[in-house]
Structures are given as structure tokens and as C-alpha cells.
């Protein structure tokens, strides 16, 4: 006879609360997301989906990949606070984190908070093929200019022009972040079967996100 040991509530693994795609689209409406930001978010989700699918099919990683629903929801909601912060002083990643936590999605909130700058950049972990949802969304966002997939240099040029304000301090921070992102790109794509330059073409031929 096999005796089953009952786990305490502290020992039972918790499944993250993740909104569906339909819920994410509804939240975009609830928080008055501008059409161009919505289009950007949809493309970031498409890129994140292609990266995740690429890691899965390349089969070079022996560690668990992040859950697809977590990655997609994080990508769709990464700019949930962008509209309200456009003309103010608030930081949209932090406000977006709070919004998602208030909605009951703390794991999504972490992805939103990390999508501008990674607070826990860990190249040693990436060399082992360990990537989480925050990092995939962070990189996907850096590859989308408005609603078009571009190379990192093109996105950097836009970010410097849009947010650099001809301020040497801001420009230095932006350049440092993109230097980190370029290094991350090399580590990420060492586990993929295509180069960064092919991402746009692959995303155009694989509709991995079905929107009703």
C-alpha cells in the first residue's frame, strides 16, 4: 500500500495567476491604451512568442522554459501604464507593475517592471540556457520600434532621440542598457537556430498569437 504524504499549504507549489489574451486586450481598453502603444505591445508579444517557440524547437536547452501564457501576458501588458505616463513624470514600468499587482497578477507585474532595464542581469545563467519571462519580454521590446521589428541599433537610435533629451547622463544610461542588451542578444541567440537579423522575417511567417 502506498501512503501519500499530505503537503502543507506552504509546500504546495503555486501556479502564477496569469490573465488570458482576451483579458489583456480588455485591460488595454480599461486603461485607455493609445492605439499606437497597443500595436507596439501586440508586436512585442509576437516577437516574444517567436523567441520562445524558437528556443523550444531548437532543443538546445535542457532547463524548463518559461510558460507561454506568462510570456505573452507580460508582453501584452508591458506598456499598460505608458499612456498615463506619457505627459507626466511617472515611470511607466513601475506604475505598470503596481497596476498588474492590484489586478492580482504579481508575476506579470514583475515582467512589466523589468522590461525597460533588467535589475538582475545574469550572463552566467544565460550561458547555461536559463532564461525567464522578464528577459524575453525585455529583449522583445528592444526589437520593436513602434509596431515594426527592427535591429537593436535602429531601436537605440529612436530611444536616444525620443528619451535622451540631449542630456549626457540620460544618454549614457541608455547606451549602457543597450550594451547590456547586445550582450544578452548574443547569449540568447546562441540557443536559437536563426540569427537576430532573421527575426522579422520569421515573425512575419509565423502567426503564433491568435487574436479573436
XYZ file of C-alpha atoms in Angstrom:
212
model
C 0.000 0.000 0.000
C 1.360 3.386 -0.988
C 0.968 6.064 1.643
C 0.605 9.580 0.293
C 2.174 12.320 2.363
C -0.064 15.361 2.650
C 1.731 18.605 1.832
C 1.216 21.727 3.873
C -0.047 24.844 2.124
C 3.494 26.243 2.274
C 4.866 23.200 0.416
C 2.354 23.174 -2.422
C 3.828 24.962 -5.485
C 1.782 27.963 -6.505
C 0.767 28.406 -10.129
C 1.162 32.074 -11.135
C -2.069 33.929 -11.823
C -1.923 34.856 -15.498
C -4.567 36.793 -17.462
C -5.753 35.386 -20.770
C -5.080 37.188 -24.048
C -8.713 38.331 -24.035
C -8.291 39.776 -20.551
C -5.083 41.544 -21.583
C -6.873 43.178 -24.507
C -9.691 44.238 -22.195
C -7.187 45.785 -19.768
C -5.713 47.769 -22.657
C -9.167 49.287 -23.115
C -9.722 49.756 -19.381
C -6.515 51.768 -19.062
C -7.118 53.772 -22.262
C -4.047 52.469 -24.069
C -3.394 54.526 -27.175
C -3.718 52.707 -30.495
C -0.023 53.024 -31.360
C 1.029 51.646 -27.964
C -1.436 48.787 -28.358
C 0.033 47.966 -31.792
C 3.528 48.066 -30.315
C 2.505 45.753 -27.472
C 0.932 43.249 -29.852
C 4.125 43.127 -31.918
C 6.293 42.736 -28.804
C 4.112 39.768 -27.842
C 4.579 38.292 -31.315
C 8.359 38.654 -31.048
C 8.394 37.124 -27.567
C 6.303 34.214 -28.858
C 8.727 33.633 -31.762
C 11.704 33.653 -29.380
C 10.061 31.206 -27.003
C 8.998 28.911 -29.841
C 12.495 29.153 -31.314
C 14.087 28.098 -28.044
C 11.666 25.192 -27.808
C 12.171 23.891 -31.355
C 15.957 24.403 -31.387
C 16.053 21.940 -28.491
C 19.423 23.166 -27.200
C 18.191 23.893 -23.692
C 17.854 21.238 -21.020
C 16.178 23.508 -18.496
C 12.461 24.387 -18.299
C 11.421 27.333 -20.431
C 9.043 29.994 -19.086
C 5.347 29.310 -19.591
C 3.959 30.671 -22.842
C 0.908 32.298 -21.234
C 3.178 34.132 -18.765
C 5.434 35.453 -21.536
C 2.531 36.547 -23.744
C 0.616 38.272 -20.963
C 3.749 40.060 -19.786
C 4.478 41.238 -23.316
C 0.913 42.391 -23.960
C 0.760 44.356 -20.707
C 4.345 45.643 -20.545
C 3.203 49.162 -21.514
C -0.125 49.122 -19.660
C 0.799 52.408 -17.909
C 2.525 54.069 -20.862
C -0.454 56.202 -21.892
C -0.971 57.738 -18.452
C 2.761 58.399 -18.046
C 3.373 59.924 -21.479
C 2.972 63.519 -20.395
C 3.895 63.222 -16.754
C 6.874 62.346 -14.614
C 5.798 58.855 -13.591
C 7.855 55.838 -14.633
C 5.560 53.620 -16.675
C 7.327 50.372 -15.781
C 6.858 50.982 -12.051
C 3.286 52.224 -12.401
C 2.520 49.273 -14.667
C 3.935 46.911 -12.056
C 1.574 48.357 -9.448
C -1.389 48.115 -11.818
C -0.760 44.441 -12.505
C -0.279 43.686 -8.812
C -3.538 45.477 -7.992
C -5.257 43.365 -10.660
C -3.995 40.229 -8.916
C -1.109 39.391 -11.259
C 2.147 39.980 -9.336
C 4.220 37.777 -11.662
C 3.069 39.849 -14.627
C 3.894 42.934 -12.596
C 7.497 41.773 -12.283
C 7.778 41.374 -16.058
C 6.356 44.870 -16.560
C 8.771 46.349 -14.003
C 11.774 44.700 -15.667
C 11.011 45.417 -19.316
C 12.970 48.683 -19.507
C 16.106 47.723 -17.563
C 16.883 44.302 -16.121
C 17.675 44.583 -12.415
C 19.125 41.061 -12.278
C 21.235 40.714 -15.405
C 22.917 37.321 -15.109
C 25.133 36.343 -18.078
C 26.365 33.244 -16.253
C 22.811 31.965 -16.027
C 22.138 32.747 -19.693
C 25.206 30.766 -20.767
C 23.511 27.760 -19.173
C 20.359 28.395 -21.211
C 18.352 29.688 -18.280
C 16.009 32.447 -19.456
C 12.895 33.749 -17.738
C 9.849 35.627 -18.983
C 11.206 39.002 -17.840
C 14.271 38.649 -20.032
C 12.411 37.502 -23.135
C 9.995 40.452 -22.890
C 12.860 42.860 -22.146
C 14.643 41.796 -25.332
C 11.483 41.612 -27.441
C 10.622 45.197 -26.506
C 14.068 46.371 -27.620
C 13.481 44.836 -31.057
C 10.200 46.645 -31.813
C 10.144 50.263 -32.929
C 6.522 51.380 -32.882
C 4.946 48.264 -34.467
C 7.887 47.231 -36.646
C 10.584 44.700 -35.823
C 13.992 46.343 -36.182
C 17.595 45.655 -35.238
C 18.865 46.878 -31.874
C 20.810 49.757 -33.435
C 17.661 51.188 -35.001
C 15.769 50.940 -31.727
C 18.685 52.558 -29.891
C 18.679 55.467 -32.322
C 14.974 56.006 -31.668
C 15.322 55.751 -27.876
C 18.195 58.221 -27.818
C 16.218 60.702 -29.903
C 12.960 60.224 -28.001
C 14.204 59.978 -24.428
C 17.814 61.187 -24.412
C 16.825 64.879 -24.322
C 20.403 65.768 -25.313
C 21.258 65.012 -21.691
C 24.658 63.298 -21.350
C 23.573 61.473 -18.192
C 20.406 60.062 -19.799
C 22.271 59.171 -22.979
C 24.959 57.338 -21.000
C 22.323 55.274 -19.186
C 20.543 54.432 -22.439
C 23.792 53.404 -24.126
C 24.757 51.230 -21.154
C 21.380 49.499 -21.228
C 21.682 48.726 -24.922
C 25.231 47.465 -24.438
C 23.781 45.012 -21.936
C 21.010 44.135 -24.384
C 23.507 43.434 -27.177
C 25.394 41.065 -24.904
C 22.145 39.393 -23.923
C 21.230 39.055 -27.592
C 24.418 37.117 -28.298
C 23.788 34.760 -25.385
C 20.117 34.250 -26.250
C 20.721 33.556 -29.930
C 23.428 31.020 -29.155
C 20.474 28.789 -28.226
C 18.439 29.605 -31.349
C 18.715 28.277 -34.887
C 18.499 31.676 -36.581
C 20.380 34.990 -36.261
C 18.908 38.250 -34.892
C 18.667 39.630 -38.430
C 16.133 36.931 -39.383
C 13.722 37.671 -36.550
C 11.455 39.992 -38.533
C 11.089 37.571 -41.445
C 10.353 34.654 -39.134
C 7.788 36.628 -37.164
C 6.077 37.625 -40.425
C 5.603 33.997 -41.448
C 4.586 32.586 -38.065
C 1.392 33.947 -36.583
C 1.877 32.494 -33.124
C -0.663 34.768 -31.441
C -4.277 34.292 -32.471
C -6.471 37.267 -31.623
C -10.203 36.910 -31.817
